[in-house]
Coordinates of C-alpha atoms in Angstrom, one line a residue:
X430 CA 0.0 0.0 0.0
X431 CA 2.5 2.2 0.7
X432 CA 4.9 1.8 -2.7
X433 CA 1.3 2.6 -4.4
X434 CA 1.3 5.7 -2.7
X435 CA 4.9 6.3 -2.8
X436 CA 4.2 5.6 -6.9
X437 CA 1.1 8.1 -7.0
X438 CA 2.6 10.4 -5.5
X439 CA 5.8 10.3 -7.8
X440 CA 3.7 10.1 -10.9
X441 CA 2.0 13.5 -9.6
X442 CA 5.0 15.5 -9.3
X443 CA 6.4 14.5 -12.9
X444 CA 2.9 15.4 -14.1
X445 CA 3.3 18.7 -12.1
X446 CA 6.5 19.2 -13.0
X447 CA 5.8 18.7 -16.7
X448 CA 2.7 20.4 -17.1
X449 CA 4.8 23.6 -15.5
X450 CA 7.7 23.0 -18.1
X451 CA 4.9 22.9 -21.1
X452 CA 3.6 25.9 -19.4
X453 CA 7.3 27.8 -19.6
X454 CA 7.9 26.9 -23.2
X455 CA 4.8 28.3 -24.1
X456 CA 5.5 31.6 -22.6
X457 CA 8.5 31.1 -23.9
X458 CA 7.2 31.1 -27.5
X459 CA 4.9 33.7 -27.0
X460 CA 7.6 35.6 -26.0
X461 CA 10.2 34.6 -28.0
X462 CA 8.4 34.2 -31.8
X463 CA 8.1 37.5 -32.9
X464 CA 11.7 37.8 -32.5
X465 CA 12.8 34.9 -34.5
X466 CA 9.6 35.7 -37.3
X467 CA 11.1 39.3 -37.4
X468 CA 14.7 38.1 -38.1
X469 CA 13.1 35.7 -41.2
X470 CA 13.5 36.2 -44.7
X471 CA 10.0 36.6 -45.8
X472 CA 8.9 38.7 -43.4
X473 CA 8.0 42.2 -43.6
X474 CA 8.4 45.3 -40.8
X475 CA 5.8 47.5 -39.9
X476 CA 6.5 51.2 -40.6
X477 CA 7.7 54.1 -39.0
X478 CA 6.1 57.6 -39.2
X479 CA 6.7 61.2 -38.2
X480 CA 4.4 63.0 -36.2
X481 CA 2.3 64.2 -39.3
X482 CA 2.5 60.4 -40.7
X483 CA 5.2 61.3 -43.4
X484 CA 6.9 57.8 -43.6
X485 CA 10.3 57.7 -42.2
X486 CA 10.9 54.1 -42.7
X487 CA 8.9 51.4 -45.0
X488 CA 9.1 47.8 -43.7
X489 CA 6.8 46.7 -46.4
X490 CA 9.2 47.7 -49.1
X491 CA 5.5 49.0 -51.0
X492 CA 6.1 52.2 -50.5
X493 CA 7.1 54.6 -53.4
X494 CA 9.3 57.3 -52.2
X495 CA 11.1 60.3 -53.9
X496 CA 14.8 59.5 -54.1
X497 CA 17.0 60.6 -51.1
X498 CA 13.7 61.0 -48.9
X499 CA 15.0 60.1 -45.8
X500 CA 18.5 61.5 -46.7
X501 CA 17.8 63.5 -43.5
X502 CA 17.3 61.3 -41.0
X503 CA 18.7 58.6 -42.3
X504 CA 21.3 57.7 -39.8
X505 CA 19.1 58.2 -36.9
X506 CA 15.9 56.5 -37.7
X507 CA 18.5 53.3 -39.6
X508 CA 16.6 50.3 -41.0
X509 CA 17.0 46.5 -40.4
X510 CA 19.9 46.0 -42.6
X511 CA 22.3 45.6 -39.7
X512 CA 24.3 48.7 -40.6
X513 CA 23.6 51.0 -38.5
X514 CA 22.9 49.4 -34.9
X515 CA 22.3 52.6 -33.0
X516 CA 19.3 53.9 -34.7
X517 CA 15.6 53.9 -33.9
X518 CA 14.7 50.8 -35.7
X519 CA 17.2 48.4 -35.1
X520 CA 16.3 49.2 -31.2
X521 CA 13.0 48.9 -31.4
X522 CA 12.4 46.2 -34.5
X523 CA 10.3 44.2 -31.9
X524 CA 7.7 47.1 -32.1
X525 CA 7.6 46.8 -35.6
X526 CA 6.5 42.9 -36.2
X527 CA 3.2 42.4 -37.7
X528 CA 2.8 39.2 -35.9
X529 CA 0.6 38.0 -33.5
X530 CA 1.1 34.5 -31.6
X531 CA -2.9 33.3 -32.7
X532 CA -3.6 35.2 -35.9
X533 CA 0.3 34.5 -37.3
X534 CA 1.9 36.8 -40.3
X535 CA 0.3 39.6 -41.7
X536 CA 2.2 41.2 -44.5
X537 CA -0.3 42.4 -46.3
X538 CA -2.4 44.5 -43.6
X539 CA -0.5 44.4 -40.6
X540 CA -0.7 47.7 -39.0
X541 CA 2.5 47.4 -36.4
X542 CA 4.2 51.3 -36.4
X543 CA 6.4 53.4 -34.8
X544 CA 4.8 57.2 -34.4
X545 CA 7.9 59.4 -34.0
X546 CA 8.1 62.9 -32.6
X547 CA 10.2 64.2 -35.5
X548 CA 9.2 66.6 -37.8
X549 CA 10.3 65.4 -41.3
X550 CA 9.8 68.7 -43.2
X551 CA 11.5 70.5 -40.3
X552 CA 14.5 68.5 -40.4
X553 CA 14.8 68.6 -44.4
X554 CA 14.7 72.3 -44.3
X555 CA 17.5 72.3 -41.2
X556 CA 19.8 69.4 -43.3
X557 CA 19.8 71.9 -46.5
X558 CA 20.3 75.0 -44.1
X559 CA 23.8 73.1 -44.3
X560 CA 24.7 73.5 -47.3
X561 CA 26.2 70.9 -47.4
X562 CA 28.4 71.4 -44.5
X563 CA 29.2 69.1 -42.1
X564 CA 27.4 68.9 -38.4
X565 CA 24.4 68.4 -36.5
X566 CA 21.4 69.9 -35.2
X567 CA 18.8 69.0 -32.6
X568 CA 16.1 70.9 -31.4
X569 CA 12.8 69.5 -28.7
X570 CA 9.8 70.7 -26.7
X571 CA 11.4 71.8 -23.9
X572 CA 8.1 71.6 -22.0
X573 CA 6.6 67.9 -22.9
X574 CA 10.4 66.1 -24.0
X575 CA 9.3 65.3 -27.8
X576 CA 12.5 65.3 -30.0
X577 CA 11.4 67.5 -32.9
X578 CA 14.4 68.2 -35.0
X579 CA 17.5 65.8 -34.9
X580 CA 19.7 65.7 -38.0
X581 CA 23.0 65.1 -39.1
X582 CA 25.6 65.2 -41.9
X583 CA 27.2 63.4 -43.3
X584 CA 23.6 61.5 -44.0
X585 CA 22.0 58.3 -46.0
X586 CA 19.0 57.2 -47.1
X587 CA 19.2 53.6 -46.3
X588 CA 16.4 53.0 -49.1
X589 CA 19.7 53.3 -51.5
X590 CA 21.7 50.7 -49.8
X591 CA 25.5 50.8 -48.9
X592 CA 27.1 50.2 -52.0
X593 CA 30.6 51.8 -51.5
X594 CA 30.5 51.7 -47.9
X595 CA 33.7 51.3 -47.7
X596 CA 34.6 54.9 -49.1
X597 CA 31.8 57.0 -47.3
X598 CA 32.7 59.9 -45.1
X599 CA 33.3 59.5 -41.5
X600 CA 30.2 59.2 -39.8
X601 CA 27.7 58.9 -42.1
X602 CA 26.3 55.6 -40.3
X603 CA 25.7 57.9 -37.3
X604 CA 23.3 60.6 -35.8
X605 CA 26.0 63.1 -34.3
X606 CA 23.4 64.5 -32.2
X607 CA 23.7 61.5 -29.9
X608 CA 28.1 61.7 -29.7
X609 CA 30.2 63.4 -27.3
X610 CA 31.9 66.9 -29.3
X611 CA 34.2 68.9 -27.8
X612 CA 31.7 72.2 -26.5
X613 CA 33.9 74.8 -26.8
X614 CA 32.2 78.0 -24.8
X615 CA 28.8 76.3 -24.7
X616 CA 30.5 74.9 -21.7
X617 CA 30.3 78.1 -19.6
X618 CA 26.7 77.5 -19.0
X619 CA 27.6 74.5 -17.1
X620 CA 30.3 76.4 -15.3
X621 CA 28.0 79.9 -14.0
X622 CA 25.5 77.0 -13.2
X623 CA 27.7 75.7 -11.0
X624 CA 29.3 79.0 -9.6
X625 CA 26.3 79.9 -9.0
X626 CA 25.0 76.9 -6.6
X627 CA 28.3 77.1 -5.1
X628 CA 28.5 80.9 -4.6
X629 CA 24.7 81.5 -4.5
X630 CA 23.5 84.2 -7.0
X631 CA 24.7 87.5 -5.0
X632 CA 28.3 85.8 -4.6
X633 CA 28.8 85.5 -8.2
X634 CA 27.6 88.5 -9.1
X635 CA 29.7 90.1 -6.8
X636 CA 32.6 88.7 -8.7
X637 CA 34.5 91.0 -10.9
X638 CA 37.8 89.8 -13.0
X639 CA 40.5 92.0 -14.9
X640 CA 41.2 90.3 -19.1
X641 CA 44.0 92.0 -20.7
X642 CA 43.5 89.9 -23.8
X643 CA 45.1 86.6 -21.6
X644 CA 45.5 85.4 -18.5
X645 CA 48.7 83.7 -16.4
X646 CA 47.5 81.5 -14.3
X647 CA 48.6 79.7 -11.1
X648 CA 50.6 77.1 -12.8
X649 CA 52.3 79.5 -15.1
X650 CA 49.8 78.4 -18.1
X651 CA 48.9 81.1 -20.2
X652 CA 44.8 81.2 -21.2
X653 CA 44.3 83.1 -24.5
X654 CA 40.9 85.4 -24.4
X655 CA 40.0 85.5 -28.3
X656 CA 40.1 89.5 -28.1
X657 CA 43.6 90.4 -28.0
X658 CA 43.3 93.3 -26.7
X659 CA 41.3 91.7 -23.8
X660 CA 37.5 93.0 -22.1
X661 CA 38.9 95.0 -18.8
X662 CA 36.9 94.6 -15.7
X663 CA 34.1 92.6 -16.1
X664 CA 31.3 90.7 -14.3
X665 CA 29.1 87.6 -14.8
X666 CA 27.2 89.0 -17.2
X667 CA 29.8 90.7 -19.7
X668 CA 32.1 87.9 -19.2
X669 CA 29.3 85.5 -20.7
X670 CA 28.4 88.1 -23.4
X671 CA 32.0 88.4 -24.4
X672 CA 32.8 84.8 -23.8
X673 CA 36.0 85.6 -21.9
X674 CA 38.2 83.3 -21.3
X675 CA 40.6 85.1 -18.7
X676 CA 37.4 85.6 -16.4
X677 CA 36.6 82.2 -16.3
X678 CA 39.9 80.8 -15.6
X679 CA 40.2 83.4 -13.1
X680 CA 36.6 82.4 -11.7
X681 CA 37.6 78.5 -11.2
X682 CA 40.6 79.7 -10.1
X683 CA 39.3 81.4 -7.4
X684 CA 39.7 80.3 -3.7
X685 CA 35.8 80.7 -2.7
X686 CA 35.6 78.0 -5.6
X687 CA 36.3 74.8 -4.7
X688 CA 37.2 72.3 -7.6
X689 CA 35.8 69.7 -5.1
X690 CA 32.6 71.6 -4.9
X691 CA 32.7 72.2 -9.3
X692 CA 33.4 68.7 -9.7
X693 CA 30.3 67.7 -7.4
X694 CA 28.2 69.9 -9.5
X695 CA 28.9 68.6 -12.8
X696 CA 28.9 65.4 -12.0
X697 CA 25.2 66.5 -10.5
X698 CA 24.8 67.7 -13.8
X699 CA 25.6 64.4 -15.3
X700 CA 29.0 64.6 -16.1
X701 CA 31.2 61.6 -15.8
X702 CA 34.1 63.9 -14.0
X703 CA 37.7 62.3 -14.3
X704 CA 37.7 58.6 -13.8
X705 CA 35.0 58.9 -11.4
X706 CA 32.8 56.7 -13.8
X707 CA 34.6 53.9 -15.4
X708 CA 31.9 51.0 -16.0
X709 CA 30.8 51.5 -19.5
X710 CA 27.0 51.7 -18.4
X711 CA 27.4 54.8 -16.5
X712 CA 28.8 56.6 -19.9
X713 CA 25.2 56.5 -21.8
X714 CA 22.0 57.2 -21.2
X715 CA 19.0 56.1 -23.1
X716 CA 16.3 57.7 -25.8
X717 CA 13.8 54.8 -26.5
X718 CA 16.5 52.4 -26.8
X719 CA 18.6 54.8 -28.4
X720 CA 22.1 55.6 -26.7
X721 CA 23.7 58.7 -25.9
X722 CA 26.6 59.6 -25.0
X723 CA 27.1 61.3 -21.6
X724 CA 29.2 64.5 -20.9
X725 CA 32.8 63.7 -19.8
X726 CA 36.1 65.8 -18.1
X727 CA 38.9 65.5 -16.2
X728 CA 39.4 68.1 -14.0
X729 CA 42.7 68.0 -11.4
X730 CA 43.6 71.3 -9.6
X731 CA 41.8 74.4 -9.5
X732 CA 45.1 76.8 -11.2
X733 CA 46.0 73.6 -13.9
X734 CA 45.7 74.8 -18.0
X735 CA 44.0 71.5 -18.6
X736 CA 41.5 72.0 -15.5
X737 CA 40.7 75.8 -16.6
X738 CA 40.5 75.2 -20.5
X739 CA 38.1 71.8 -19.6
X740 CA 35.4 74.1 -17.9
X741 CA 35.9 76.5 -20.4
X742 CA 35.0 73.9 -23.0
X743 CA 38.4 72.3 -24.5
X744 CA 41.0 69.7 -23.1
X745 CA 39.1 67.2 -22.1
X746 CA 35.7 68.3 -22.0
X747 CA 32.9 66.4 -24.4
X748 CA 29.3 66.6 -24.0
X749 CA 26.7 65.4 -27.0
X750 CA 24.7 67.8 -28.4
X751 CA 21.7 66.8 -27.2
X752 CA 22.5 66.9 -23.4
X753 CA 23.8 70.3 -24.1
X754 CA 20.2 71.1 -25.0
X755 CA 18.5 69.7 -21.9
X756 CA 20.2 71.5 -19.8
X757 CA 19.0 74.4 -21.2
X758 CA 15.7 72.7 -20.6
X759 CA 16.1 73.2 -17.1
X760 CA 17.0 76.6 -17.2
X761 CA 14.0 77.3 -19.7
X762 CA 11.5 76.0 -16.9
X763 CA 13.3 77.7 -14.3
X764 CA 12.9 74.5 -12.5
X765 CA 16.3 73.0 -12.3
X766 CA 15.2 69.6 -13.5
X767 CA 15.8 68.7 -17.3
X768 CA 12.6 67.8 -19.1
X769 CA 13.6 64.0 -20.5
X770 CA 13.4 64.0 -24.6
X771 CA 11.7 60.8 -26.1
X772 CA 11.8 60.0 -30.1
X773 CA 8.6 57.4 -29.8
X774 CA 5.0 58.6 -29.8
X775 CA 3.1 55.6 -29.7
X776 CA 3.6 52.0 -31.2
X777 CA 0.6 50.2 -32.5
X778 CA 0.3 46.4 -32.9
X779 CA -0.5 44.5 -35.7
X780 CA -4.3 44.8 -35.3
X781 CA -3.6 48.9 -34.6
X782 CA -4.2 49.1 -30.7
X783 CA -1.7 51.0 -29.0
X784 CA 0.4 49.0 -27.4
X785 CA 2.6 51.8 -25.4
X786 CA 2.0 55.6 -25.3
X787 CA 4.7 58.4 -24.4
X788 CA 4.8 59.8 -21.0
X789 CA 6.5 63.5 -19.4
X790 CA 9.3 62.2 -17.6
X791 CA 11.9 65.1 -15.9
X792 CA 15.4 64.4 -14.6
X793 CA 15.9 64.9 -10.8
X794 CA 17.1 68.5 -9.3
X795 CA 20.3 69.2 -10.9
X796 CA 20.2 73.1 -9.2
X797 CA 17.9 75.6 -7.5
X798 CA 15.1 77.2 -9.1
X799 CA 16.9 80.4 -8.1
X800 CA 19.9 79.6 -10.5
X801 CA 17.8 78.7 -13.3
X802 CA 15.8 81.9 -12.9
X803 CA 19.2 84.0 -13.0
X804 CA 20.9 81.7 -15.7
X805 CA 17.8 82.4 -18.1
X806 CA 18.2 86.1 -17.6
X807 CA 21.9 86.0 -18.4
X808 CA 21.3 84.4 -21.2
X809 CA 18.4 85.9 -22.7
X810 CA 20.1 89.2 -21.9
X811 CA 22.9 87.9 -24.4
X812 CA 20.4 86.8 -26.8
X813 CA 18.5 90.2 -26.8
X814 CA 21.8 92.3 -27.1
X815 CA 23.7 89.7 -29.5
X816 CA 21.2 88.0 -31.6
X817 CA 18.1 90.2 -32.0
X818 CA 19.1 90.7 -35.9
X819 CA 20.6 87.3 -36.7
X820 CA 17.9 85.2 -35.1
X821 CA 15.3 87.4 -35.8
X822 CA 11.3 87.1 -34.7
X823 CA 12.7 85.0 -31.3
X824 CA 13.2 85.5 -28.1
X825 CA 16.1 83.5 -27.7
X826 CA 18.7 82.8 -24.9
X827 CA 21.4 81.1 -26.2
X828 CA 25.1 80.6 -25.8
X829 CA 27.6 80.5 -28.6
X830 CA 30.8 78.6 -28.8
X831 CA 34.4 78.1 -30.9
X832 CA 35.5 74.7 -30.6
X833 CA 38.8 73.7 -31.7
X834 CA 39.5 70.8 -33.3
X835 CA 41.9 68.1 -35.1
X836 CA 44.6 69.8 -32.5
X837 CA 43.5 73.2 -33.3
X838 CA 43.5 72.8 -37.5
X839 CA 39.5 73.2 -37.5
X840 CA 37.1 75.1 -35.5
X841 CA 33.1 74.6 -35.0
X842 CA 30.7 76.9 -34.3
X843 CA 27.8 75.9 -31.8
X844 CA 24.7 77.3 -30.8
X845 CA 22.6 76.1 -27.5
X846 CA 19.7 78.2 -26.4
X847 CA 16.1 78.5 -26.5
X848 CA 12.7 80.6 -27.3
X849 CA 11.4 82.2 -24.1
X850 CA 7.8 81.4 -25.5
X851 CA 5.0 79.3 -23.7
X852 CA 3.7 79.2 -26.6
X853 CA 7.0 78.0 -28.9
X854 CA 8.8 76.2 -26.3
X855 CA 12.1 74.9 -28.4
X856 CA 15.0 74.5 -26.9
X857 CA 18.3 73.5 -29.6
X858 CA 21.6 72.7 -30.1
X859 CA 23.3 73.2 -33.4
X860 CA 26.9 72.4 -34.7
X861 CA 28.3 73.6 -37.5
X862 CA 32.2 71.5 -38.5
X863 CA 34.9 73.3 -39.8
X864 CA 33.1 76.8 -39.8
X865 CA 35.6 79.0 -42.3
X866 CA 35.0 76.2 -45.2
X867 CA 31.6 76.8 -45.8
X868 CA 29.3 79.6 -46.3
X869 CA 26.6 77.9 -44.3
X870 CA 26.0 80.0 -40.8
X871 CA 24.8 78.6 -37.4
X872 CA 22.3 81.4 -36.8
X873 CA 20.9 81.1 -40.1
X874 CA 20.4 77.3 -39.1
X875 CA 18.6 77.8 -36.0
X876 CA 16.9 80.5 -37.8
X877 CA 15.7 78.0 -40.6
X878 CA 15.0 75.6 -37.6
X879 CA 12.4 77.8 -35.6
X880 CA 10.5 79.3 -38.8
X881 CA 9.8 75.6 -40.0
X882 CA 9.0 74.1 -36.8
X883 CA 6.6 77.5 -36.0

């Protein structure tokens, strides 16, 4: 009696213990089939749109488009080709299977998409604002986080394949928008931002500096100001309209700065600050699956060149364009907190139900309210006094900057600000490579960029 028991009851828990395994592999094929179906060779994608359902990428292959459609946003939206790995599709390609586990493959009618937050017409008329020129530009609601503008040259249409791959120009295959570029005076923001938290608004104020065209500094390191004939006494505000060098050198120089405090506050800021950071997680953060690269320096002592020229946006200083921009996100709000940017609008299934909607996220509290409030007015002061009649019909504050680059051979120009409208609430970023070789002009780009986003 008791082997039939001990027999029943061993029966049982193989039954048990394979009606559970049955029950795993069929989760596991739920979850795991539209994978392997998107991956096979006769399957079709779904599509991806803008936000006015302009088609930025055709999984169907049906779709007849003009030639070099996409040549804007090629290198950011990508395809499934395996090319371009860092691109909106190839991180999302789930999303776009037309494939459900009971009603199979729909090829014909499937209705799985990707609604994106780009503009397409915008971003055409800021890729020919290029002329051709190489660079970036990115621009977003700084207010609800959608990524309107974000496009980049070098570009492809990946609808024309790679043939002669080999041979294209260096970084084609990728959105610059989303890489670390040296920030040249851009980087000053980040640096009266911090100033400020660390001297309160009054103390920095209060803070007056002599340029003379250059500056000697503790080390015996020499910081050029790019007037050779320097700016005299100046405060906060001049030194930020002028973009002085000397003053800043002088101002993370000084003793009621700590570099211990400065390097808290960028790293606040989402720096990765010397080789605090070193696992390779910590150096990206993430748009919809999309990586970008986080801002990074090395800073060392408070009277070093490389330490002064870093916050004043060379040596080792990198930041990607679009983090440039959400900073100023924070100062737009007057809030402190960056407003996150997103790419995806909604995904639909195959039958067309929404499967996942976008959501306002913000960043934590990267500095007072109080800073943001006096950082907007510094800026918008040098918008209203500097670009009035370049960037005209805006109220912009904005922040220029010369980076030098190939070891000084080439400079960019870049331009971070935004439109002090509730009503037109952009915030941008725009790079421009190798400014003296083309005629194209970053005002004129932002320029182009607000009057076809408005």
């Amino acid at each position: 009696m008791k082997s039939i028991k001990r027999c029943q009851l061993v029966i049982t828990v193989f039954l048990l213990l394979f009606i559970a395994g049955m029950g795993i592999l069929t989760a596991r094929i739920y979850k795991d089939a539209p994978f392997y179906i998107t991956h096979s060779d006769n399957y079709r994608l779904g599509k991806v749109y803008d936000r006015n359902e302009d088609i930025l990428f055709d999984g169907t292959g049906r779709e007849e488009l003009p030639y070099n459609h996409l040549i804007d946003v090629g290198n950011l939206i990508g395809d499934d080709k395996g090319q371009m790995e860092n691109t909106l599709v190839a991180q999302n390609i789930d999303k776009l299977s037309n494939y459900s586990f009971n009603g199979g493959i729909d090829n014909k009618n499937g209705k799985a998409a990707i609604y994106t937050t780009l503009d397409h017409k915008a971003n055409r008329a800021v890729y020919d604002a290029f002329m051709g020129a190489d660079g970036c530009a990115v621009a977003y609601n700084y207010k609800t986080g959608e990524i309107l503008v974000c496009t980049s040259l070098p570009n492809i249409d990946p609808r024309n394949g790679y043939e002669g791959i080999a041979n294209m120009k260096s970084g084609t295959l990728m959105s610059k928008a989303l890489y670390r570029t040296v920030p040249g005076s851009t980087q000053k923001v980040s640096t009266v931002i911090s100033a400020m938290e660390i001297l309160g608004c009054d103390g920095l104020f209060a803070k007056s500096y002599s340029c003379e065209g250059y500056y000697i500094n503790g080390s015996d390191g020499k910081i050029d100001c790019h007037n050779q004939w320097g700016h005299g006494s100046q405060e906060i505000q001049k030194a930020v309209e002028n973009s002085c060098n000397p003053f800043f050198a002088q101002l993370v120089e000084d003793p009621d700065l700590p570099l211990d405090e400065i390097k808290r506050m960028y790293t606040k800021l989402g720096y990765a600050v010397s080789d605090d950071d070193t696992e390779a997680e910590l150096q990206y953060f993430d748009i919809d699956g999309v990586q970008c690269e986080k801002a990074s320096t090395t800073l060392t002592d408070s009277s070093d060149f490389s330490t002064q020229w870093g916050c004043i946006g060379q040596g080792e200083t990198m930041a990607s364009p679009i983090q440039l921009m959400m900073w100023q996100s924070a100062i737009a709000n007057e809030s402190g907190k960056m407003t996150m940017p997103f790419l995806i609008n909604k995904v639909t299934d195959v039958d067309g139900n929404v499967t996942e909607k976008a959501k306002k996220n913000f960043s934590g509290q990267l500095f007072s309210k109080e800073t943001a409030s006096s950082v907007k007015q510094i800026l918008l002061t040098n918008g209203a006094n500097h670009y009035a009649n370049s960037i005209p019909g805006y109220t912009v504050a904005i922040k220029s900057g010369t980076a030098q680059v190939k070891h000084g051979a080439e400079e960019n120009a870049l331009l971070v600000g935004f439109v002090d409208d509730s009503d037109f609430p952009i915030a941008f970023c725009v790079v421009l490579e190798n400014k003296y070789s083309t005629p194209a002009v970053a005002e004129n780009i932002v320029t182009t960029m607000l009057n076809a986003l408005s």
